[in-house]
Amino acid sequence: MVKPLKNLDDVTIRFAGDSGDGIQLTGMEFTKTTALMGNDLSTFPDYPAEIRAPAGTLFGVSGFQIHFGSTEIYTPGDQCDVLVAMNPAALKVNLNSLVDGGVIIANRDGFDAKNLKLANYAVSPLDDGSLSKYQLHIVDITKLTGLVLTDMNMSSKHIDRCKNFFALGMMYWMFNRPMDATIEWIKSKFAKTPDFMEANTRVLQAGWNYGETTEIFAVRYEVKPAKLDAGTYRSITGNEAIAWGLIAASVKSNLELFLGSYPITPASDILHELSRHKNFRVKTFQAEDEIAAIASSIGAAYAGALATTTTSGPGVALKQEAIGLAVMTELPLVIVNIQRGGPSTGLPTKTEQADLLQAMYGRNGESPVCVIASQTPSDCFGTVFEASRIALKFMCPVMFLSDGYLANGAEPWKFPNADDLPEIPVSFRTEAEGFFPYSRDEKTLSRPWAIPGTPGLEHRVGGLEKQNITGNVNYESANHELMVKLRQEKIDRIANDIPLAEVEGDTEGDVLVVSWGGTYGSIKTAVTNKRKEGKSVSHLHIKYLNPMQKNIGEILYRFKHILVPELNLGQLSKVLRFKYMVPTISYNKIQGLPFKSVELEKKIDEVLGMK
Amino acid sequence: MSLLQELIHQTQQTFVQPKYSAKDFQSDQDVRWCPGCGDYSILAQVQRIMPDFGVAKHNIVWVSGIGCSSRFPYYMDTYGFHGIHGRAPAIASGVKLARPDLSVWLVTGDGDGLSIGGNHFIHLLRRNIDIKVLLFNNQIYGLTKGQYSPTSEYGKVTKSTPHGSVDHPFNPTLLALGAEGSFVARTLDRDPKHMQAILKRAGEFKGCAFVEIYQNCNVFNDGAFFTFTEKETKDDNVLFLEHGKPMVFGKEKNRGIKLDGFTPRVVPLGDSVSQNDLLVHNEKDSTLAFILANFSAMEGMPRPVGIFKAVERTTYENDMELQIQKAEAKKKGDLNALLRSGQTWKIG
């Protein structure tokens, strides 16, 4: 019997199970295949902070959500249409994100007495009718996986490990996706262990066949390719995009890239990725702590490298004194901050955007730095490239803000051709005649980059206040005020060097939703939906947080209400109120989770109704 | 050619290295240490030996942290970086890793290097990055005006320890050996010749070279090392280490060191004991270095100065460069290839 194929514009699937179940891998494979099919997509990996939380527990649930469609996709989806639950805990934790009438695929073997107890179920939800408003499909995934592999002479532990591929096979069948890419991946991954190669391929195929032959699934779904711009695409996560953006900046500035870093979630993957690309002469230095990481980068910057340090919020807190040193010595430095829930160790694997004020003001003394934030995973590439350009041109530290949500999230990216990327012009000072370490370019106020190894330019820099021009240590009051103002003015002048902000939607009206960072996608979706309803709503996304683009004030003044949704207690809101004296309406969520578009739409409606 | 390679190339083409004297290494800045400070002697000895290395001034970088000693870079007419408290090893590491072609020197004090910077200090030594580390030890905090330091003796009475310090001190040389330092030495601010010889060896050593310098703070801890530096007491209390030579000391050269199992003993030279019976110094012997460094904690033992250990091993920056060259030889970095790596697909 050929099952009917039903067309969908977009769909959201969530895979959930134990953190040892291979959920992230399953999700990534489904993502890759879906991207290859030409769908637009967005993903949201959501996993516990524990290395390996006890199996079956509520806090040990690992989830991976993918939203894909034949239209443009900006978020991983508010709610899922399909939930694959490998055990009761996975079901319990994720059920509230499943749409009414949604599909549940439950692995019956995971719902044993022990796991039910761990998830605090008195009776199995598979049997008590509590899931009646959903389309519940109970599948003996573990048992079937075992049956497929009975003749393989594998331990039950190893057999058990293959079960995620059964679930993946079912999903491939249900959403009419080819399995070739995953089979290729299995082949290369298990090239040295042919047994595992064979086992995983068989289980994947079995999952597909199960969908094809059993009667339990009445329909299959089709999600046609999206009408994206013509071109060549790839899938990329935020952290990969940062690593590549830094390499691109190194190539385009003709400087060697130096990374001083200390491992921290969710930034470590940038260190991992850059360490793989030594053939670009990238130097990665895993320092003994966060302070050594940035201090080594400052040393490298002094010596003539494109220097960067990658970290997350608590790491930035430790680096602040050294950031002040980079401000004082006026050296180019890119500080990458992948924000996570705080304060202190906070929520290591969950997202938040609460480091804005730390980035802007978190140092002693008047210590301005340029702050710039990326808005989607692939946007991290261009934004960190821009951060490098500004750092090199203005001889100053630049803080680049991303967050846990962008770091691990993936999306299709129409990547650029290397030749089309702009050059980053850099020149070292070589002329000894008339050299002063703190003389300034008239336009940018940046000082010359005079690196060791250049005859006649021997000079000293450091954290003590400098006399303007000569760079000699100087504590005179008038000089200090001058230098404080010059350092501020230099950062302010970056505004002359960046494009003006653009509003998405009308340039005046009732509500302007102002966003920054990783909330771009959900806010864009919400605003787009409201505009489709004919509402007077526009969207302003601020990429340059310090300095801000010159026309921000002008834009803000043209709207009746300014709504600022943030994953913090209102940090951008504060800055806007202070800078532009506008009454902002804050909308805050601090749950370690991104915004749902429905939440935002509700809030927009509320603001629209305000007098 | 990268921008940096271009610059180095250009410099090599045009620069004719003058014959330097000590004066060439004096910057135009006024030296502002307290009158009588031991730092003056160290600065003078450094400036005296710098020309001997045959390294162009512009290829030398002095890095420091915070403290009296850390003002040093301002007084050297080379490149210099006066950093933040304790972090000089990390800053210097960045300079050297980015630029293995430079000669990088680090100045720190017992407070800066062993308190706030203790972490960075040990990691610099274990990595063996080719940086010369001069630790000025005066067993006190000078710049912050007289608090006890990590090398101050137990019971030390200072402003912050009016009842005597209950901290036990570090022995910097022992700490450096424990951190796998490749070159570990000790010298004295009031022995210019010895200091010059030690600094020269440190400068020529390929790898991280650590030199502890006993330095007198005549304002807050005057005379801390006088037993080892003053004419009247020096000979009887200091053991000058020389590679391949038996360990003899004393005004009359009449005492020596013998090993009794692993325990060193002072023995009088005479009828029953000759120089042939004495312990012979060997810079290549790490175990011996530990025994010598521990003399400080042993009653009646002379204080060894000189090179405790000089054992070459591969440097971090060298290994880093080799890995890069290997990766480049396999496949030179190509941005387009990187962007296209893995799976891509076409639309339209």
XYZ file of N, CA and C in Angstrom, chain A residues 32 34-39 181 184 226-235 243-244 247-249 251-256 258 273 277-289 291-293 295-305 321-322 325 329 331 381 411-413 415-419 421 426-430 450-464 466 472-473 475, chain B residues 1-8 10-11 14-15 20 27-29 32 56-63 66 71-85 87-102 116 119-124 126-127 129 316-317 319-321 323-348:
588
model
N 21.395 17.745 8.720
C 22.241 17.730 7.530
C 21.442 17.291 6.301
N 18.253 17.329 5.905
C 17.202 18.293 5.604
C 17.767 19.507 4.865
N 18.963 19.906 5.284
C 19.619 21.021 4.593
C 19.925 20.624 3.158
N 20.407 19.418 2.977
C 20.743 18.952 1.623
C 19.508 18.891 0.730
N 18.332 18.729 1.341
C 17.079 18.693 0.589
C 16.628 20.088 0.165
N 17.334 21.107 0.643
C 17.000 22.464 0.218
C 15.984 23.170 1.092
N 15.703 22.615 2.260
C 14.807 23.313 3.178
C 15.566 24.398 3.920
N 23.091 10.527 2.922
C 24.103 11.332 3.606
C 24.485 10.692 4.937
N 26.560 7.590 4.349
C 27.941 8.006 4.053
C 28.694 8.344 5.345
N 12.762 25.067 0.216
C 12.410 26.472 0.378
C 12.868 27.275 -0.829
N 12.194 28.407 -1.041
C 12.636 29.271 -2.140
C 13.693 30.225 -1.609
N 14.861 29.692 -1.413
C 15.950 30.528 -0.921
C 16.649 31.156 -2.105
N 17.443 32.176 -1.850
C 18.241 32.789 -2.916
C 19.067 31.711 -3.594
N 19.252 31.879 -4.908
C 20.078 30.917 -5.631
C 21.510 31.009 -5.117
N 22.185 29.882 -5.106
C 23.576 29.894 -4.662
C 23.949 28.585 -4.012
N 25.165 28.529 -3.532
C 25.631 27.323 -2.867
C 25.530 27.528 -1.366
N 24.998 26.522 -0.703
C 24.753 26.619 0.727
C 25.521 25.552 1.479
N 25.671 25.812 2.767
C 26.154 24.799 3.673
C 25.461 25.046 5.005
N 25.562 24.067 5.893
C 25.002 24.255 7.211
C 26.142 24.702 8.130
N 34.807 30.782 14.287
C 36.169 30.297 13.994
C 36.549 30.630 12.552
N 35.638 30.398 11.650
C 35.936 30.643 10.233
C 36.015 32.138 9.930
N 39.392 33.229 10.895
C 40.388 32.799 9.904
C 40.298 33.703 8.675
N 39.075 34.001 8.269
C 38.889 34.870 7.102
C 39.510 36.243 7.357
N 39.310 36.768 8.562
C 39.875 38.080 8.898
C 41.399 38.016 8.883
N 43.214 35.982 6.995
C 43.621 35.918 5.582
C 43.519 37.300 4.944
N 42.412 37.985 5.229
C 42.154 39.259 4.547
C 42.971 40.424 5.121
N 43.522 40.245 6.312
C 44.378 41.297 6.868
C 45.849 40.929 6.685
N 46.077 39.722 6.182
C 47.443 39.225 6.009
C 48.209 39.201 7.331
N 47.480 38.869 8.399
C 48.107 38.752 9.717
C 47.957 37.320 10.201
N 48.869 36.900 11.053
C 48.699 35.586 11.667
C 47.669 35.690 12.778
N 46.153 34.668 16.299
C 46.548 34.091 17.590
C 45.324 34.010 18.479
N 37.696 24.251 17.063
C 37.655 24.406 15.603
C 38.926 25.107 15.106
N 42.896 24.102 12.369
C 43.285 24.759 11.118
C 44.673 25.404 11.181
N 45.616 24.604 11.634
C 46.989 25.102 11.721
C 47.552 25.441 10.345
N 46.972 24.867 9.307
C 47.488 25.147 7.954
C 47.208 26.592 7.515
N 46.420 27.319 8.319
C 46.273 28.762 8.087
C 47.246 29.551 8.978
N 48.188 28.842 9.551
C 49.143 29.410 10.508
C 48.424 29.980 11.741
N 47.288 29.406 12.052
C 46.576 29.809 13.265
C 47.342 29.265 14.468
N 47.583 30.131 15.443
C 48.235 29.688 16.665
C 47.205 29.670 17.785
N 46.919 28.483 18.293
C 45.979 28.392 19.412
C 46.743 28.025 20.664
N 46.468 28.757 21.721
C 47.178 28.588 22.985
C 46.146 28.326 24.070
N 46.098 27.091 24.550
C 45.187 26.787 25.661
C 45.889 27.183 26.948
N 45.494 28.320 27.473
C 46.193 28.907 28.622
C 45.773 28.238 29.921
N 46.466 28.616 31.003
C 46.184 28.005 32.306
C 44.938 28.583 32.965
N 44.511 29.743 32.539
C 43.255 30.294 33.049
C 42.788 31.420 32.108
N 42.573 34.579 32.575
C 43.391 35.795 32.582
C 44.622 35.586 31.711
N 45.234 34.426 31.847
C 46.399 34.125 31.005
C 45.983 34.085 29.542
N 44.777 33.613 29.290
C 44.297 33.526 27.908
C 44.281 34.899 27.259
N 45.701 37.684 28.470
C 47.004 38.349 28.581
C 47.926 37.874 27.455
N 47.874 36.588 27.129
C 48.714 36.091 26.031
C 48.264 36.724 24.714
N 46.961 36.921 24.558
C 46.464 37.550 23.333
C 46.924 39.000 23.241
N 46.958 39.678 24.375
C 47.428 41.065 24.371
C 48.914 41.105 23.982
N 49.682 40.145 24.515
C 51.093 40.053 24.130
C 51.239 39.818 22.639
N 50.400 38.943 22.113
C 50.460 38.636 20.682
C 50.052 39.849 19.840
N 49.085 40.599 20.341
C 48.651 41.811 19.627
C 49.787 42.833 19.597
N 50.461 42.974 20.715
C 51.600 43.896 20.786
C 52.667 43.478 19.770
N 52.798 42.159 19.601
C 53.846 41.626 18.731
C 53.426 41.561 17.263
N 52.176 41.923 16.955
C 51.786 42.046 15.558
C 50.851 40.984 15.009
N 50.161 40.266 15.893
C 49.218 39.255 15.414
C 47.788 39.801 15.439
N 40.132 43.079 33.878
C 41.293 43.927 34.149
C 42.191 43.985 32.913
N 42.344 42.834 32.266
C 43.196 42.782 31.076
C 42.560 43.532 29.904
N 43.622 46.862 30.202
C 45.009 47.012 29.734
C 45.046 47.194 28.217
N 46.599 50.363 26.432
C 47.728 50.220 25.502
C 47.272 50.414 24.058
N 45.617 48.511 21.859
C 46.003 47.412 20.976
C 44.754 46.742 20.414
N 29.787 34.759 11.334
C 30.948 34.842 10.440
C 31.245 36.303 10.098
N 22.121 26.610 10.899
C 21.193 27.051 9.855
C 21.913 26.969 8.513
N 21.152 26.927 7.419
C 21.787 26.933 6.101
C 22.420 28.294 5.864
N 23.540 28.285 5.210
C 24.294 29.528 5.018
C 24.771 29.598 3.577
N 27.238 30.701 1.818
C 28.548 31.224 2.218
C 29.188 32.044 1.098
N 30.015 32.996 1.468
C 30.603 33.873 0.457
C 31.785 33.220 -0.254
N 32.132 33.820 -1.361
C 33.360 33.457 -2.034
C 34.482 34.245 -1.362
N 35.589 33.583 -1.111
C 36.680 34.262 -0.399
C 37.091 35.563 -1.083
N 37.071 35.552 -2.426
C 37.515 36.749 -3.155
C 36.570 37.932 -2.961
N 35.140 38.752 -0.172
C 35.263 39.367 1.153
C 36.213 40.560 1.051
N 45.930 46.709 6.718
C 46.699 46.905 7.950
C 48.106 47.293 7.564
N 48.666 48.275 8.251
C 50.089 48.512 8.027
C 50.772 48.738 9.361
N 51.954 48.150 9.484
C 52.754 48.403 10.674
C 53.554 49.670 10.427
N 53.760 50.419 11.465
C 54.610 51.600 11.346
C 56.063 51.141 11.176
N 56.766 51.701 10.199
C 58.178 51.345 10.031
C 59.079 52.577 10.056
N 53.281 49.837 16.092
C 54.737 49.748 15.938
C 55.181 48.488 16.651
N 55.460 47.455 15.890
C 55.672 46.162 16.542
C 57.160 45.879 16.773
N 57.465 45.126 17.822
C 58.848 44.750 18.091
C 59.466 44.124 16.847
N 60.735 44.372 16.671
C 61.409 43.885 15.469
C 61.604 44.996 14.456
N 61.043 46.187 14.748
C 61.192 47.311 13.829
C 62.276 48.253 14.356
N 63.364 48.446 13.607
C 64.453 49.281 14.103
C 64.006 50.722 14.320
N 64.462 51.306 15.403
C 64.233 52.721 15.644
C 62.911 53.046 16.315
N 62.037 52.053 16.454
C 60.731 52.329 17.064
C 60.635 51.791 18.486
N 61.773 51.440 19.073
C 61.752 50.891 20.428
C 60.935 51.809 21.340
N 59.974 51.247 22.037
C 59.135 52.032 22.931
C 58.507 51.116 23.969
N 57.929 51.718 24.978
C 57.337 50.951 26.060
C 55.852 51.290 26.174
N 55.036 50.271 26.380
C 53.619 50.513 26.671
C 53.286 49.828 27.996
N 52.106 50.062 28.505
C 51.720 49.435 29.764
C 50.437 50.025 30.298
N 50.068 49.595 31.482
C 48.770 49.965 32.036
C 48.718 51.332 32.702
N 49.855 51.941 32.943
C 49.841 53.271 33.572
C 49.410 54.328 32.557
N 49.180 57.271 30.065
C 50.172 57.711 29.102
C 50.071 59.208 28.871
N 54.789 58.351 27.203
C 55.495 58.240 28.488
C 54.486 58.197 29.629
N 54.888 57.515 30.715
C 54.025 57.473 31.888
C 53.788 58.898 32.361
N 51.083 61.252 35.043
C 49.960 61.309 35.982
C 49.348 62.703 36.067
N 53.657 36.307 1.246
C 54.353 36.642 2.486
C 53.398 37.412 3.383
N 53.326 37.023 4.631
C 52.459 37.769 5.542
C 53.080 39.134 5.814
N 52.264 39.999 6.348
C 52.708 41.354 6.635
C 53.943 41.334 7.535
N 53.902 40.395 8.480
C 54.985 40.273 9.441
C 56.272 39.806 8.767
N 56.137 38.781 7.950
C 57.309 38.265 7.236
C 57.932 39.348 6.367
N 57.061 40.138 5.744
C 57.540 41.251 4.911
C 58.387 42.208 5.737
N 57.853 42.524 6.909
C 58.538 43.484 7.781
C 59.898 42.936 8.221
N 59.912 41.678 8.625
C 61.165 41.075 9.092
C 62.176 41.038 7.941
N 62.307 42.953 5.291
C 62.722 44.314 4.983
C 63.775 44.788 5.987
N 63.545 44.455 7.250
C 64.458 44.858 8.310
C 65.824 44.212 8.116
N 67.908 45.939 5.419
C 68.400 47.311 5.550
C 69.153 47.579 6.848
N 68.940 46.753 7.857
C 69.487 47.100 9.163
C 70.921 46.619 9.342
N 77.103 47.609 20.037
C 76.447 48.223 21.187
C 77.375 48.320 22.389
N 67.390 53.761 28.431
C 66.348 54.575 27.799
C 66.456 56.017 28.292
N 65.614 56.881 27.743
C 65.676 58.300 28.136
C 64.856 58.571 29.398
N 64.330 57.529 30.030
C 63.491 57.743 31.217
C 64.350 57.807 32.486
N 63.656 55.614 38.669
C 63.079 56.101 39.921
C 62.909 54.991 40.937
N 69.964 42.429 17.968
C 69.627 43.831 17.729
C 68.636 44.310 18.777
N 68.821 45.550 19.211
C 67.952 46.137 20.236
C 66.469 45.995 19.914
N 66.172 46.159 18.637
C 64.750 46.155 18.260
C 64.152 44.750 18.245
N 64.989 43.759 18.461
C 64.451 42.400 18.544
C 64.332 41.919 19.987
N 64.494 42.847 20.915
C 64.421 42.480 22.333
C 63.160 43.102 22.936
N 62.442 42.303 23.709
C 61.248 42.796 24.409
C 61.375 42.474 25.888
N 61.191 43.469 26.724
C 61.145 43.266 28.175
C 59.701 43.376 28.630
N 59.263 42.376 29.366
C 57.878 42.355 29.843
C 57.902 42.297 31.364
N 53.639 44.073 37.948
C 53.510 45.275 38.770
C 54.419 45.124 39.985
N 59.104 48.097 37.026
C 59.359 49.338 36.295
C 60.534 49.172 35.325
N 61.206 48.059 35.467
C 62.414 47.776 34.694
C 62.305 48.074 33.197
N 61.251 47.602 32.518
C 61.201 47.816 31.061
C 61.312 49.275 30.647
N 60.807 50.195 31.510
C 60.882 51.614 31.143
C 62.327 52.090 31.002
N 63.223 51.412 31.696
C 64.603 51.895 31.747
C 65.484 51.235 30.692
N 64.916 50.314 29.953
C 65.667 49.624 28.899
C 65.280 50.235 27.548
N 66.273 50.571 26.752
C 65.953 51.131 25.440
C 65.738 50.006 24.423
N 64.735 49.200 24.732
C 64.327 48.124 23.820
C 62.806 48.254 23.736
N 62.150 47.263 23.158
C 60.696 47.221 23.269
C 60.352 46.783 24.677
N 59.228 47.266 25.188
C 58.883 46.927 26.564
C 57.389 46.926 26.803
N 56.970 46.098 27.740
C 55.546 46.018 28.088
C 55.410 45.907 29.601
N 54.901 46.964 30.201
C 54.627 46.977 31.628
C 53.178 46.546 31.807
N 52.985 45.332 32.254
C 51.648 44.732 32.197
C 50.813 44.971 33.430
N 50.067 43.940 33.805
C 49.244 44.041 35.006
C 49.758 43.012 36.012
N 49.331 43.190 37.233
C 49.901 42.447 38.345
C 49.898 40.928 38.134
N 50.655 39.026 35.721
C 50.345 38.400 34.427
C 51.464 38.499 33.403
N 52.605 39.019 33.803
C 53.702 39.158 32.844
C 54.037 37.834 32.127
N 54.053 36.695 32.832
C 54.376 35.453 32.107
C 53.409 35.183 30.954
N 52.136 35.505 31.175
C 51.148 35.249 30.122
C 51.324 36.235 28.965
N 51.582 37.488 29.290
C 51.799 38.485 28.226
C 53.052 38.114 27.433
N 54.110 37.796 28.156
C 55.367 37.429 27.491
C 55.184 36.174 26.639
N 54.380 35.236 27.122
C 54.122 34.014 26.339
C 53.480 34.376 25.009
N 52.507 35.279 25.071
C 51.845 35.695 23.832
C 52.815 36.343 22.860
N 53.703 37.186 23.393
C 54.699 37.849 22.539
C 55.580 36.798 21.871
N 56.079 35.863 22.674
C 57.041 34.887 22.148
C 56.373 33.890 21.187
N 55.139 33.491 21.498
C 54.465 32.523 20.617
C 54.109 33.176 19.288
N 53.693 34.434 19.361
C 53.387 35.139 18.112
C 54.678 35.405 17.338
N 55.769 35.620 18.072
C 57.021 36.042 17.444
C 58.230 35.309 17.995
N 58.416 34.058 17.597
C 59.579 33.311 18.099
C 60.909 33.955 17.713
N 60.885 34.893 16.762
C 62.127 35.548 16.341
C 62.621 36.570 17.361
N 61.792 36.913 18.341
C 62.194 37.951 19.297
C 62.864 37.343 20.528
N 50.287 36.793 43.248
C 49.205 36.953 42.267
C 49.546 36.244 40.957
N 50.384 31.202 39.559
C 49.837 30.261 38.577
C 50.553 30.383 37.235
N 50.650 31.615 36.745
C 51.270 31.820 35.430
C 52.747 31.451 35.449
N 53.374 31.738 36.600
C 54.799 31.468 36.756
C 55.088 29.977 36.536
N 54.352 29.117 37.230
C 54.658 27.681 37.108
C 54.351 27.159 35.701
N 53.305 27.702 35.086
C 52.946 27.188 33.757
C 53.932 27.637 32.688
N 54.490 28.816 32.878
C 55.508 29.288 31.932
C 56.702 28.341 31.955
N 56.862 25.135 33.027
C 56.615 23.770 32.552
C 56.501 23.726 31.038
N 55.970 24.790 30.432
C 55.817 24.790 28.971
C 57.163 24.959 28.271
N 58.685 27.834 27.345
C 58.697 28.851 26.298
C 60.004 29.627 26.478
N 58.216 25.137 23.608
C 56.808 25.160 23.206
C 56.642 25.801 21.828
N 57.297 26.970 21.646
C 57.083 27.691 20.389
C 57.665 26.926 19.206
N 57.773 23.575 18.975
C 56.812 22.501 18.682
C 55.587 23.058 17.955
N 55.165 24.238 18.394
C 54.008 24.874 17.762
C 54.314 25.157 16.289
N 55.475 25.701 16.035
C 55.861 26.028 14.662
C 55.975 24.760 13.806
N 54.345 21.964 14.162
C 52.988 21.479 13.843
C 52.376 22.302 12.709
N 52.627 23.605 12.750
C 52.083 24.478 11.708
C 52.720 24.142 10.365
N 54.026 23.976 10.379
C 54.714 23.672 9.119
C 54.247 22.342 8.541
N 54.030 21.389 9.441
C 53.565 20.077 8.992
C 52.181 20.198 8.349
N 51.321 20.964 9.023
C 49.960 21.148 8.499
C 49.997 21.892 7.165
N 50.878 22.883 7.070
C 50.981 23.659 5.825
C 51.514 22.800 4.685
N 52.481 21.932 5.019
C 53.072 21.072 3.995
C 52.026 20.100 3.441
N 51.135 19.683 4.329
C 50.095 18.738 3.924
C 49.084 19.431 3.014
N 48.668 20.611 3.424
C 47.663 21.344 2.665
C 47.655 22.790 3.119
N 48.114 23.673 2.267
C 48.192 25.074 2.649
C 46.780 25.650 2.822
N 46.636 26.540 3.780
C 45.320 27.104 4.049
C 44.713 27.798 2.837
N 43.493 27.438 2.507
C 42.798 28.030 1.369
C 41.384 28.349 1.842
N 41.080 29.639 1.917
C 39.822 30.060 2.520
C 38.606 29.501 1.777
N 38.679 29.510 0.448
C 37.555 28.959 -0.315
C 37.353 27.478 -0.027
N 38.459 26.765 0.066
C 38.366 25.326 0.347
C 37.754 25.105 1.726
N 38.119 25.962 2.677
C 37.560 25.832 4.027
C 36.044 26.056 4.007
N 35.636 27.135 3.335
C 34.212 27.461 3.305
C 33.400 26.362 2.630
N 34.008 25.700 1.663
C 33.308 24.660 0.915
C 33.470 23.270 1.521
N 34.237 23.161 2.583
C 34.529 21.829 3.119
C 33.253 21.176 3.646
N 33.261 19.860 3.691
C 32.073 19.148 4.156
C 30.991 19.173 3.090
N 29.738 19.136 3.557
C 28.652 19.040 2.584
C 28.071 20.396 2.210
N 27.935 20.621 0.929
C 27.298 21.852 0.453
C 26.217 21.463 -0.550
N 25.309 22.354 -0.805
C 24.283 22.085 -1.804
C 23.932 23.351 -2.562
N 23.402 23.137 -3.772
C 23.090 24.284 -4.639
C 21.597 24.516 -4.697
N 21.229 25.760 -4.710
C 19.820 26.101 -4.904
C 19.747 27.028 -6.117
N 18.791 26.775 -6.990
C 18.593 27.618 -8.162
C 19.498 27.253 -9.328
